[in-house]
Short mmCIF file of C-alpha atoms in Angstrom, two decimals:
data_model
loop_
_atom_site.label_atom_id
_atom_site.label_comp_id
_atom_site.label_asym_id
_atom_site.label_seq_id
_atom_site.Cartn_x
_atom_site.Cartn_y
_atom_site.Cartn_z
CA UNK N 100 26.67 66.41 80.27
CA UNK N 101 26.78 64.91 83.75
CA UNK N 102 26.46 61.15 83.45
CA UNK N 103 25.84 58.46 86.06
CA UNK N 104 26.59 54.79 85.35
CA UNK N 105 25.19 52.18 87.73
CA UNK N 106 27.25 49.04 88.33
CA UNK N 107 30.62 47.74 89.45
CA UNK N 108 31.86 45.20 86.90
CA UNK N 109 33.94 44.96 83.77
CA UNK N 110 30.90 45.96 81.72
CA UNK N 111 30.61 49.22 83.63
CA UNK N 112 34.36 49.89 83.44
CA UNK N 113 34.19 49.57 79.64
CA UNK N 114 31.06 51.75 79.47
CA UNK N 115 32.82 54.40 81.56
CA UNK N 116 35.91 54.18 79.36
CA UNK N 117 33.83 54.67 76.19
CA UNK N 118 31.77 57.54 77.65
CA UNK N 119 34.94 59.37 78.67
CA UNK N 120 36.18 59.31 75.06
CA UNK N 121 33.28 61.62 74.17
CA UNK N 122 33.89 65.36 74.66
CA UNK N 123 30.20 65.84 75.50
CA UNK N 124 30.84 64.15 78.85
CA UNK N 125 31.65 66.87 81.40
CA UNK N 126 31.43 64.74 84.53
CA UNK N 127 31.16 60.98 85.06
CA UNK N 128 30.11 59.21 88.25
CA UNK N 129 29.97 55.41 88.56
CA UNK N 130 28.12 53.82 91.47
CA UNK N 131 29.51 51.88 93.19
CA UNK N 132 32.40 51.26 90.74
CA UNK N 133 35.61 49.31 91.39
CA UNK N 134 39.35 49.91 91.65
CA UNK N 135 39.82 50.23 87.91
CA UNK N 136 36.89 52.59 87.46
CA UNK N 137 38.17 54.75 90.33
CA UNK N 138 41.25 55.45 88.23
CA UNK N 139 39.23 57.19 85.50
CA UNK N 140 35.98 58.43 87.09
CA UNK N 141 34.34 59.43 90.35
CA UNK N 142 32.94 56.50 92.32
CA UNK N 143 29.99 56.85 94.70
CA UNK N 144 28.69 54.62 97.47
CA UNK N 145 25.06 54.20 96.40
CA UNK N 146 22.56 51.37 96.77
CA UNK N 147 21.69 50.88 93.11
CA UNK N 148 18.87 48.49 94.04
CA UNK N 149 17.03 51.32 95.82
CA UNK N 150 15.11 53.31 93.16
CA UNK N 151 14.42 56.19 95.52
CA UNK N 152 18.08 56.49 96.53
CA UNK N 153 19.18 56.48 92.88
CA UNK N 154 16.67 59.21 91.98
CA UNK N 155 17.70 61.33 94.96
CA UNK N 156 21.38 60.99 94.11
CA UNK N 157 20.78 61.84 90.43
CA UNK N 158 18.85 64.98 91.41
CA UNK N 159 21.47 66.07 93.95
CA UNK N 160 24.29 65.68 91.43
CA UNK N 161 22.38 67.28 88.51
CA UNK N 162 22.70 64.15 86.39
CA UNK N 163 21.64 64.51 82.75
CA UNK N 164 21.77 60.83 81.76
CA UNK N 165 21.73 57.59 83.76
CA UNK N 166 23.11 54.43 82.17
CA UNK N 167 22.04 51.28 84.01
CA UNK N 168 24.58 48.49 83.63
CA UNK N 169 23.34 45.33 85.43
CA UNK N 170 20.01 43.56 85.06
CA UNK N 171 19.01 43.50 88.75
CA UNK N 172 18.30 47.27 89.12
CA UNK N 173 16.26 47.13 85.92
CA UNK N 174 14.15 44.28 87.27
CA UNK N 175 13.27 46.23 90.42
CA UNK N 176 12.19 49.32 88.48
CA UNK N 177 15.07 51.77 88.84
CA UNK N 178 14.57 52.97 85.25
CA UNK N 179 10.84 53.51 85.89
CA UNK N 180 11.47 55.74 88.91
CA UNK N 181 14.12 57.76 87.10
CA UNK N 182 11.80 58.43 84.15
CA UNK N 183 8.96 59.36 86.49
CA UNK N 184 11.33 62.03 87.81
CA UNK N 185 12.11 63.25 84.25
CA UNK N 186 15.68 61.98 84.35
CA UNK N 187 16.90 60.70 80.99
CA UNK N 188 17.62 56.98 81.38
CA UNK N 189 19.22 54.24 79.29
CA UNK N 190 17.58 50.94 80.26
CA UNK N 191 14.15 49.30 80.03
CA UNK N 192 11.23 49.45 82.42
CA UNK N 193 10.70 46.66 84.94
CA UNK N 194 7.87 45.32 82.77
CA UNK N 195 10.08 45.19 79.67
CA UNK N 196 12.99 43.79 81.71
CA UNK N 197 10.96 40.60 82.15
CA UNK N 198 12.53 39.55 78.84
CA UNK N 199 15.55 38.68 80.95
CA UNK N 200 14.06 38.41 84.43
CA UNK N 201 11.66 35.61 83.45
CA UNK N 202 12.46 32.79 81.02
CA UNK N 203 8.76 31.87 80.99
CA UNK N 204 7.79 35.41 79.97
CA UNK N 205 10.26 35.38 77.08
CA UNK N 206 8.90 32.06 75.83
CA UNK N 207 5.38 33.46 75.91
CA UNK N 208 6.51 36.48 73.89
CA UNK N 209 8.16 34.16 71.36
CA UNK N 210 4.98 32.08 71.12
CA UNK N 211 2.86 35.19 70.56
CA UNK N 212 5.21 36.80 68.04
CA UNK N 213 6.22 33.68 66.16
CA UNK N 214 9.92 34.15 66.95
CA UNK N 215 11.79 30.84 66.44
CA UNK N 216 13.17 29.37 69.64
CA UNK N 217 13.56 26.01 71.42
CA UNK N 218 10.49 24.02 72.38
CA UNK N 219 9.94 24.13 76.13
CA UNK N 220 7.92 23.33 79.22
CA UNK N 221 7.32 25.55 82.25
CA UNK N 222 7.11 24.00 85.72
CA UNK N 223 6.30 25.17 89.22
CA UNK N 224 6.88 21.87 91.02
CA UNK N 225 9.61 19.24 90.94
CA UNK N 226 7.32 16.23 90.40
CA UNK N 227 6.01 17.48 87.05
CA UNK N 228 9.50 18.56 85.99
CA UNK N 229 10.95 15.13 86.76
CA UNK N 230 8.16 13.47 84.79
CA UNK N 231 8.85 15.75 81.81
CA UNK N 232 12.53 14.75 81.82
CA UNK N 233 11.64 11.04 81.93
CA UNK N 234 9.30 11.54 78.98
CA UNK N 235 11.64 13.74 76.93
CA UNK N 236 15.11 12.34 77.53
CA UNK N 237 18.49 14.04 77.19
CA UNK N 238 20.39 16.14 76.31
CA UNK N 239 18.14 18.83 77.69
CA UNK N 240 18.49 22.39 79.02
CA UNK N 241 17.18 23.29 82.47
CA UNK N 242 16.85 26.97 83.38
CA UNK N 243 15.92 28.77 86.56
CA UNK N 244 13.09 31.10 85.52
CA UNK N 245 14.46 34.19 87.28
CA UNK N 246 17.74 36.08 87.48
CA UNK N 247 20.61 33.89 88.65
CA UNK N 248 23.68 35.99 87.77
CA UNK N 249 24.28 34.05 84.58
CA UNK N 250 24.56 30.72 86.38
CA UNK N 251 20.99 29.39 86.37
CA UNK N 252 21.34 27.28 83.20
CA UNK N 253 22.23 23.59 83.28
CA UNK N 254 22.89 21.60 80.10
CA UNK N 255 22.16 18.05 81.24
CA UNK N 256 23.73 15.29 79.16
CA UNK N 257 22.49 12.42 81.33
CA UNK N 258 19.12 11.76 82.94
CA UNK N 259 20.81 11.71 86.36
CA UNK N 260 22.26 15.19 85.75
CA UNK N 261 18.86 16.47 84.67
CA UNK N 262 17.09 15.15 87.76
CA UNK N 263 19.86 16.52 90.00
CA UNK N 264 19.47 19.96 88.38
CA UNK N 265 15.73 19.93 89.08
CA UNK N 266 16.35 18.96 92.71
CA UNK N 267 18.93 21.73 93.07
CA UNK N 268 16.70 24.42 91.58
CA UNK N 269 13.57 23.56 93.50
CA UNK N 270 15.77 22.94 96.55
CA UNK N 271 16.87 26.57 96.60
CA UNK N 272 20.31 26.44 94.95
CA UNK N 273 19.45 29.59 92.98
CA UNK N 274 17.20 31.18 95.57
CA UNK N 275 13.90 32.61 94.38
CA UNK N 276 15.16 32.49 90.77
CA UNK N 277 14.62 28.71 90.83
CA UNK N 278 11.09 28.78 92.25
CA UNK N 279 9.92 28.18 88.67
CA UNK N 280 11.82 26.24 86.03
CA UNK N 281 11.84 26.19 82.24
CA UNK N 282 13.00 22.98 80.54
CA UNK N 283 14.03 23.39 76.92
CA UNK N 284 14.97 21.39 73.90
CA UNK N 285 18.75 21.20 73.50
CA UNK N 286 19.54 23.18 70.35
CA UNK N 287 22.60 22.40 68.25
CA UNK N 288 24.60 24.79 66.12
CA UNK N 289 26.91 27.73 66.83
CA UNK N 290 25.93 30.36 69.37
CA UNK N 291 26.52 34.09 68.92
CA UNK N 292 25.13 37.36 70.23
CA UNK N 293 23.41 40.25 68.45
CA UNK N 294 23.08 43.65 70.15
CA UNK N 295 20.27 46.01 69.19
CA UNK N 296 19.37 49.42 70.58
CA UNK N 297 15.67 50.31 70.79
CA UNK N 298 14.12 53.63 71.83
CA UNK N 299 10.59 52.25 72.12
CA UNK N 300 9.90 52.75 68.42
CA UNK N 301 13.02 52.40 66.28
CA UNK N 302 15.83 49.86 66.44
CA UNK N 303 19.51 49.98 65.51
CA UNK N 304 21.82 46.99 65.31
CA UNK N 305 25.13 47.90 66.96
CA UNK N 306 27.23 44.77 66.66
CA UNK N 307 27.80 41.07 67.08
CA UNK N 308 29.97 39.09 69.48
CA UNK N 309 30.69 35.55 70.54
CA UNK N 310 31.08 34.60 74.20
CA UNK N 311 32.84 31.62 75.79
CA UNK N 312 30.52 30.43 78.55
CA UNK N 313 32.25 27.24 79.68
CA UNK N 314 35.10 27.49 82.17
CA UNK N 315 37.41 25.08 80.35
CA UNK N 316 39.28 25.24 77.09
CA UNK N 317 37.49 23.79 74.09
CA UNK N 318 34.23 24.91 75.74
CA UNK N 319 34.28 22.23 78.44
CA UNK N 320 33.25 22.24 82.09
CA UNK N 321 30.48 24.14 83.87
CA UNK N 322 28.86 27.33 82.59
CA UNK N 323 30.18 30.65 83.87
CA UNK N 324 29.25 34.29 83.46
CA UNK N 325 31.66 34.30 80.50
CA UNK N 326 35.39 33.60 80.15
CA UNK N 327 36.07 35.77 77.11
CA UNK N 328 34.54 37.18 73.96
CA UNK N 329 35.33 38.65 70.58
CA UNK N 330 33.64 40.95 68.07
CA UNK N 331 32.53 40.74 65.34
CA UNK N 332 31.21 37.15 65.26
CA UNK N 333 31.88 35.75 61.74
CA UNK N 334 29.04 33.22 62.08
CA UNK N 335 26.55 36.11 62.20
CA UNK N 336 26.81 37.02 58.53
CA UNK N 337 24.85 40.03 57.21
CA UNK N 338 22.25 37.63 55.80
CA UNK N 339 21.77 35.79 59.10
CA UNK N 340 21.71 39.06 61.01
CA UNK N 341 18.96 40.34 58.72
CA UNK N 342 16.95 37.16 59.36
CA UNK N 343 17.41 37.55 63.12
CA UNK N 344 16.23 41.16 62.99
CA UNK N 345 13.19 40.38 60.85
CA UNK N 346 12.16 37.04 62.35
CA UNK N 347 13.08 37.51 66.03
CA UNK N 348 13.91 41.07 67.12
CA UNK N 349 11.26 43.12 65.29
CA UNK N 350 8.39 40.70 66.13
CA UNK N 351 9.48 40.76 69.78
CA UNK N 352 9.60 44.57 69.91
CA UNK N 353 6.18 44.75 68.22
CA UNK N 354 4.66 42.28 70.71
CA UNK N 355 6.11 44.21 73.66
CA UNK N 356 4.62 47.45 72.34
CA UNK N 357 1.29 45.70 71.78
CA UNK N 358 1.32 44.64 75.45
CA UNK N 359 1.90 48.21 76.62
CA UNK N 360 5.52 47.67 77.64
CA UNK N 361 7.62 49.23 74.85
CA UNK N 362 11.29 48.34 75.04
CA UNK N 363 13.88 51.08 75.53
CA UNK N 364 17.55 50.25 75.98
CA UNK N 365 19.80 47.54 74.61
CA UNK N 366 18.35 44.15 73.70
CA UNK N 367 20.96 41.42 73.63
CA UNK N 368 19.81 38.35 71.74
CA UNK N 369 21.67 35.10 72.25
CA UNK N 370 21.17 33.16 69.03
CA UNK N 371 21.76 29.55 67.98
CA UNK N 372 22.66 29.36 64.31
CA UNK N 373 22.34 26.21 62.25
CA UNK N 374 22.22 25.88 58.48
CA UNK N 375 21.95 29.64 58.12
CA UNK N 376 18.85 29.91 60.34
CA UNK N 377 18.92 31.71 63.72
CA UNK N 378 16.82 30.69 66.72
CA UNK N 379 16.59 32.58 70.00
CA UNK N 380 18.40 31.05 72.97
CA UNK N 381 17.62 33.89 75.38
CA UNK N 382 17.28 37.64 75.72
CA UNK N 383 19.21 39.90 78.03
CA UNK N 384 18.10 43.48 78.58
CA UNK N 385 21.56 44.97 79.16
CA UNK N 386 24.98 44.71 77.59
CA UNK N 387 26.60 41.33 77.98
CA UNK N 388 29.60 40.90 80.20
CA UNK N 389 32.24 40.36 78.73
CA UNK N 390 30.70 41.15 75.31
CA UNK N 391 30.28 44.81 76.29
CA UNK N 392 34.03 45.15 76.64
CA UNK N 393 34.74 44.24 73.02
CA UNK N 394 31.79 46.29 71.72
CA UNK N 395 32.90 49.40 73.61
CA UNK N 396 36.49 49.03 72.38
CA UNK N 397 35.19 49.03 68.80
CA UNK N 398 32.52 51.72 69.24
CA UNK N 399 34.53 54.17 71.32
CA UNK N 400 33.16 57.70 71.81
CA UNK N 401 30.06 57.17 69.66
CA UNK N 402 28.72 54.69 72.24
CA UNK N 403 27.67 57.62 74.44
CA UNK N 404 25.89 59.37 71.57
CA UNK N 405 23.99 56.19 70.68
CA UNK N 406 22.91 55.55 74.27
CA UNK N 407 21.88 59.20 74.68
CA UNK N 408 19.80 59.05 71.49
CA UNK N 409 18.18 55.79 72.66
CA UNK N 410 17.17 57.37 75.96
CA UNK N 411 15.94 60.50 74.18
CA UNK N 412 13.88 58.73 71.48
CA UNK N 413 16.12 59.89 68.62
CA UNK N 414 17.46 56.57 67.37
CA UNK N 415 16.00 57.02 63.87
CA UNK N 416 18.63 59.67 63.15
CA UNK N 417 21.57 57.48 64.23
CA UNK N 418 23.86 54.89 62.73
CA UNK N 419 26.80 52.93 64.12
CA UNK N 420 30.12 53.70 62.40
CA UNK N 421 32.39 50.71 62.84
CA UNK N 422 36.13 50.62 62.37
CA UNK N 423 37.04 47.65 60.19
CA UNK N 424 38.78 45.83 63.00
CA UNK N 425 38.37 43.16 65.65
CA UNK N 426 38.39 43.12 69.45
CA UNK N 427 38.95 40.25 71.88
CA UNK N 428 38.78 40.08 75.66
CA UNK N 429 40.19 37.44 78.02
CA UNK N 430 38.70 37.03 81.49
CA UNK N 431 41.06 36.44 84.39
CA UNK N 432 39.18 34.61 87.14
CA UNK N 433 39.98 33.47 90.66
CA UNK N 434 41.10 29.86 91.09
CA UNK N 435 38.05 27.71 91.83
CA UNK N 436 35.60 29.84 89.84
CA UNK N 437 32.71 29.20 89.07
CA UNK N 438 32.77 27.19 92.30
CA UNK N 439 34.22 28.35 95.60
CA UNK N 440 37.11 30.80 95.38
CA UNK N 441 39.17 32.94 97.73
CA UNK N 442 38.98 36.73 97.88
CA UNK N 443 41.71 39.15 98.84
CA UNK N 444 44.66 37.92 96.76
CA UNK N 445 47.01 40.63 95.47
CA UNK N 446 47.37 41.38 91.75
CA UNK N 447 50.53 43.06 90.49
CA UNK N 448 51.93 44.03 87.12
CA UNK N 449 48.91 46.09 86.09
CA UNK N 450 51.02 49.25 85.99
CA UNK N 451 53.06 47.71 83.15
CA UNK N 452 49.99 47.10 80.96
CA UNK N 453 49.23 49.51 78.10
CA UNK N 454 46.01 51.52 78.33
CA UNK N 455 44.92 53.20 75.10
CA UNK N 456 42.31 52.87 72.36
CA UNK N 457 43.74 49.50 71.31
CA UNK N 458 44.62 47.91 74.68
CA UNK N 459 42.76 48.01 78.01
CA UNK N 460 42.51 46.03 81.21
CA UNK N 461 38.94 46.44 82.44
CA UNK N 462 38.42 45.64 86.12
CA UNK N 463 35.49 43.43 87.08
CA UNK N 464 36.01 42.38 90.70
CA UNK N 465 38.74 44.46 92.31
CA UNK N 466 39.36 46.87 95.15
CA UNK N 467 42.36 48.92 96.27
CA UNK N 468 43.64 48.23 99.78
CA UNK N 469 46.89 49.54 101.26
CA UNK N 470 48.01 50.72 97.86
CA UNK N 471 47.53 47.29 96.28
CA UNK N 472 44.90 45.93 93.87
CA UNK N 473 43.16 42.90 95.34
CA UNK N 474 40.63 40.45 93.92
CA UNK N 475 37.09 40.63 95.30
CA UNK N 476 35.13 38.44 92.87
CA UNK N 477 35.11 35.34 90.71
CA UNK N 478 35.71 37.10 87.40
CA UNK N 479 38.27 39.76 88.22
CA UNK N 480 39.88 41.32 85.11
CA UNK N 481 39.04 41.62 81.40
CA UNK N 482 42.16 41.98 79.28
CA UNK N 483 40.96 43.52 76.01
CA UNK N 484 42.68 44.39 72.75
CA UNK N 485 41.88 45.49 69.20
CA UNK N 486 43.63 44.45 66.02
CA UNK N 487 43.33 44.54 62.26
CA UNK N 488 42.51 40.81 62.45
CA UNK N 489 41.09 38.62 65.17
CA UNK N 490 44.43 36.82 65.42
CA UNK N 491 46.22 40.13 66.01
CA UNK N 492 43.68 41.14 68.67
CA UNK N 493 44.09 37.76 70.36
CA UNK N 494 47.90 37.94 70.35
CA UNK N 495 47.83 41.47 71.79
CA UNK N 496 45.41 40.45 74.55
CA UNK N 497 47.45 37.43 75.64
CA UNK N 498 50.65 39.49 75.57
CA UNK N 499 49.02 41.77 78.15
CA UNK N 500 47.77 38.78 80.16
CA UNK N 501 51.37 37.61 80.46
CA UNK N 502 52.37 40.92 82.06
CA UNK N 503 49.94 40.41 84.96
CA UNK N 504 51.24 38.66 88.06
CA UNK N 505 48.39 36.89 89.85
CA UNK N 506 49.26 33.34 90.96
CA UNK N 507 45.76 32.86 92.41
CA UNK N 508 44.08 33.50 89.06
CA UNK N 509 43.61 31.68 85.76
CA UNK N 510 42.27 32.22 82.26
CA UNK N 511 41.35 30.24 79.19
CA UNK N 512 44.09 30.27 76.56
CA UNK N 513 41.81 29.56 73.59
CA UNK N 514 39.52 32.60 73.38
CA UNK N 515 38.52 33.05 69.74
CA UNK N 516 39.20 29.43 68.81
CA UNK N 517 35.99 28.91 66.87
CA UNK N 518 36.68 31.79 64.50
CA UNK N 519 40.41 31.10 64.26
#
């Protein structure tokens, strides 16, 4: 099969790595890719936000399957255009992608399907939002309604912080994503992620993970796109997972189908778990980043077969065969992230890092210039390892981290602390 993956981050590097383990993959192109991906696959300069350009490229290159990595191309309808051209595609329609692209839409789906989630209010002007905060108090969660690259969520612990967040969002800090705002109850408990494939009819749970959103150790400081993750997540026991599937996922999928927008792709449910009961924090309509990295390390070659079956409507005949092990990934980020950071610093030592089915450095924001790997983003590398235990996976990952020479970067040293 000729396969095209859209995206340029650590998620896409791990997807490419997993796809290449499968002998059914004859040719792999990643657009636009990054320095790490270029070492294992063809990279193509392609505007992945242009549905017509993606379709034209797929036809020219005789692509059999397109795997869409990021959420933004899904929201603009790239999957719709590919399917209209009879190109097999892994990823939901623009209508179904609203589960991530609009917090308000997701809350409406939860209301209609009875899926447990935080109480909320939806606002289109700052005055009403400020009044709601004064009436409700803190702590409270303030979310930009649209896509904000994982950064449009503020957990306000003081009234002043809450009002400042409202002013920032309606003032344009998150662009059009903040034109509408959802204000939610602050839920307590332990957060974890459940990943489910859906082909429009059938669903298949393919794993659990736990992310570390805050920039600082002990889960302190501002939210980020994710500073590390591990899989499986012990807090998501088989009993709690079954409740999440029956009380949240299946009702959501049924409601989407009822509305004429059946979901096809991966549905990533962020869950808050307290006293054995899960509630939905949010949905994403693509693999998490960096959760994808640990899932792909554990799934390996079968990941391609599962995604192919999802795109082809054959999920009922599939199951996920897990190795009884653990995976953990550590994000190396540029100094200053998630605030202002410098680009262009040189990273060395990568050639000394092992790359095999138990140890990988996935690139997220890199390029190759003058024979050197340089940093081009905030989150730059994902150092990932597997082990028989979570502790072993953690120790392997940090041993690789210590081989990398990048004075302008940093990482959290406590990834996995909740489980350990």
